[in-house]
Amino acid sequence: MQGGSSGIARCIADVRAAAGSTTFLAGTLSLKEENEVHLIRFSPAESELVCDGLFYHPNEIWDLKSCPFDHRVFSTVYTSGEGYGASVWKIPELHGQSNSPPLEQLFTLDEHTGKIRCVLWWPLGKHDKLISIDDRNIFLWNIDASNKSAKVMQKGSADMLPNLRGGSWDPHDHNSIAAITDSSLHCWDLRSMKKSNAIEHAHFRDVDYNPKKQHLITTAEDEFGIRLWDLRMLKYPLKNLPGHSHWTWAVRHNPEHDQLILSAGTDSTVNLWFAKVGTDDSGPESPPGSPTREEEPLLNSYTDYEDSIYDLPFSAQADLFVVHIIGVVDFLLAILYTVLWYMELMRWPDSTACDPRTIAIMFQ
């Protein structure tokens, strides 16, 4: 990667608002060295990653999300002394400088007293609300970037639930989120901050809503792999997709082609699935062991990594994904440009096979 530097890292985000370019933000996690936010762009002409900016960040970054309607705004969760903090930042105008100017801190989310897990932006269009989750509470904020202000609108408590770990904001309903704990998933109504339907007795690491079909979510679990669920019928999952030999840490739908799903975890493997699920399905899967149980095809498994994989966002601009690996020594970024046959891409509803081809792999 041109223009980058070394460092341990854990989180990366697609810059969805960067129209016309495939851009990512990555944050480092270093105990001894200065931490940075990397602005990374994929150059299709040269088939390589280019670092367009390196910005000093005062603390270790544990979560990073890009604002979906302003390509220069993003949030981070970071260690702050003996606790955790969360802030929203703005990237300055670069104007071709060789040295990147400092980040502008717009505001902090400073009502937390517990360990902050993540910040969520509503994924579709401009929205004046933001969510932050710590291990005991969910906060709904009203934000005003122009006035650099954030105010708590609602607060929900996990009560007797195990520690909250994270969540996902429903793209079909801005009043609903799915929050995961060590052993359950609960949907929350942000208007009342009350919990509704739930999935119990599972060790969740991640959750992602289907971007095209309402009521469908996908979960990453410690002991299984990934599962697809219909929130209206939670007795059994719609699909079981094993394929990882250790904890499954991350799961993501392709933003345009929802049947393409990525999963990754501590087995140093990225799996690309084609999971056909929709309203035309007859219902959830039978219990494990049933002779009618089917497995979806695993399109490809990427195993060129030596360390655990914690994040892997799809690009909203192309059929492209970046794998983010936390390593012992180096900050590794691998970009896999997956080219799907055009006719297959146009015929997803009738397709039974797909041949993704990795044509470029680049390491820093």
mmCIF file of C-alpha atoms in Angstrom, residues 3-9 11 25-30 33-39 51 53-61 64 74 76 103 331 364:
data_model
loop_
_atom_site.group_PDB
_atom_site.id
_atom_site.type_symbol
_atom_site.label_atom_id
_atom_site.label_comp_id
_atom_site.label_asym_id
_atom_site.label_seq_id
_atom_site.Cartn_x
_atom_site.Cartn_y
_atom_site.Cartn_z
ATOM 1 C CA GLY A 3 1.826 6.059 1.637
ATOM 2 C CA GLY A 4 0.936 3.905 4.648
ATOM 3 C CA SER A 5 2.712 3.024 7.879
ATOM 4 C CA SER A 6 2.970 0.071 10.210
ATOM 5 C CA GLY A 7 0.907 -0.538 13.316
ATOM 6 C CA ILE A 8 -1.522 -2.967 14.889
ATOM 7 C CA ALA A 9 -5.147 -2.386 13.905
ATOM 8 C CA CYS A 11 -11.264 -1.795 12.828
ATOM 9 C CA LEU A 25 -10.992 4.450 6.996
ATOM 10 C CA ALA A 26 -8.832 2.301 9.262
ATOM 11 C CA GLY A 27 -7.779 2.904 12.864
ATOM 12 C CA THR A 28 -4.698 1.616 14.694
ATOM 13 C CA LEU A 29 -4.465 0.032 18.107
ATOM 14 C CA SER A 30 -0.974 0.557 19.509
ATOM 15 C CA GLU A 33 3.334 4.187 19.398
ATOM 16 C CA GLU A 34 1.099 7.046 18.284
ATOM 17 C CA ASN A 35 -2.218 5.899 16.909
ATOM 18 C CA GLU A 36 -3.506 6.966 13.518
ATOM 19 C CA VAL A 37 -6.533 6.997 11.270
ATOM 20 C CA HIS A 38 -5.678 5.975 7.709
ATOM 21 C CA LEU A 39 -7.686 7.292 4.761
ATOM 22 C CA CYS A 51 -3.133 6.081 1.488
ATOM 23 C CA GLY A 53 -4.113 10.697 4.544
ATOM 24 C CA LEU A 54 -2.613 9.765 7.918
ATOM 25 C CA PHE A 55 -4.204 11.522 10.898
ATOM 26 C CA TYR A 56 -3.003 11.407 14.471
ATOM 27 C CA HIS A 57 -5.531 9.966 16.937
ATOM 28 C CA PRO A 58 -4.837 10.411 20.665
ATOM 29 C CA ASN A 59 -5.825 6.916 21.839
ATOM 30 C CA GLU A 60 -6.097 3.245 20.844
ATOM 31 C CA ILE A 61 -9.057 2.809 18.475
ATOM 32 C CA LEU A 64 -14.534 3.123 13.908
ATOM 33 C CA PHE A 74 -16.532 9.520 11.353
ATOM 34 C CA THR A 76 -14.295 6.314 17.090
ATOM 35 C CA LEU A 103 -8.413 15.897 12.848
ATOM 36 C CA PHE A 331 -0.814 -3.685 10.267
ATOM 37 C CA GLN A 364 1.197 -3.447 2.923
#
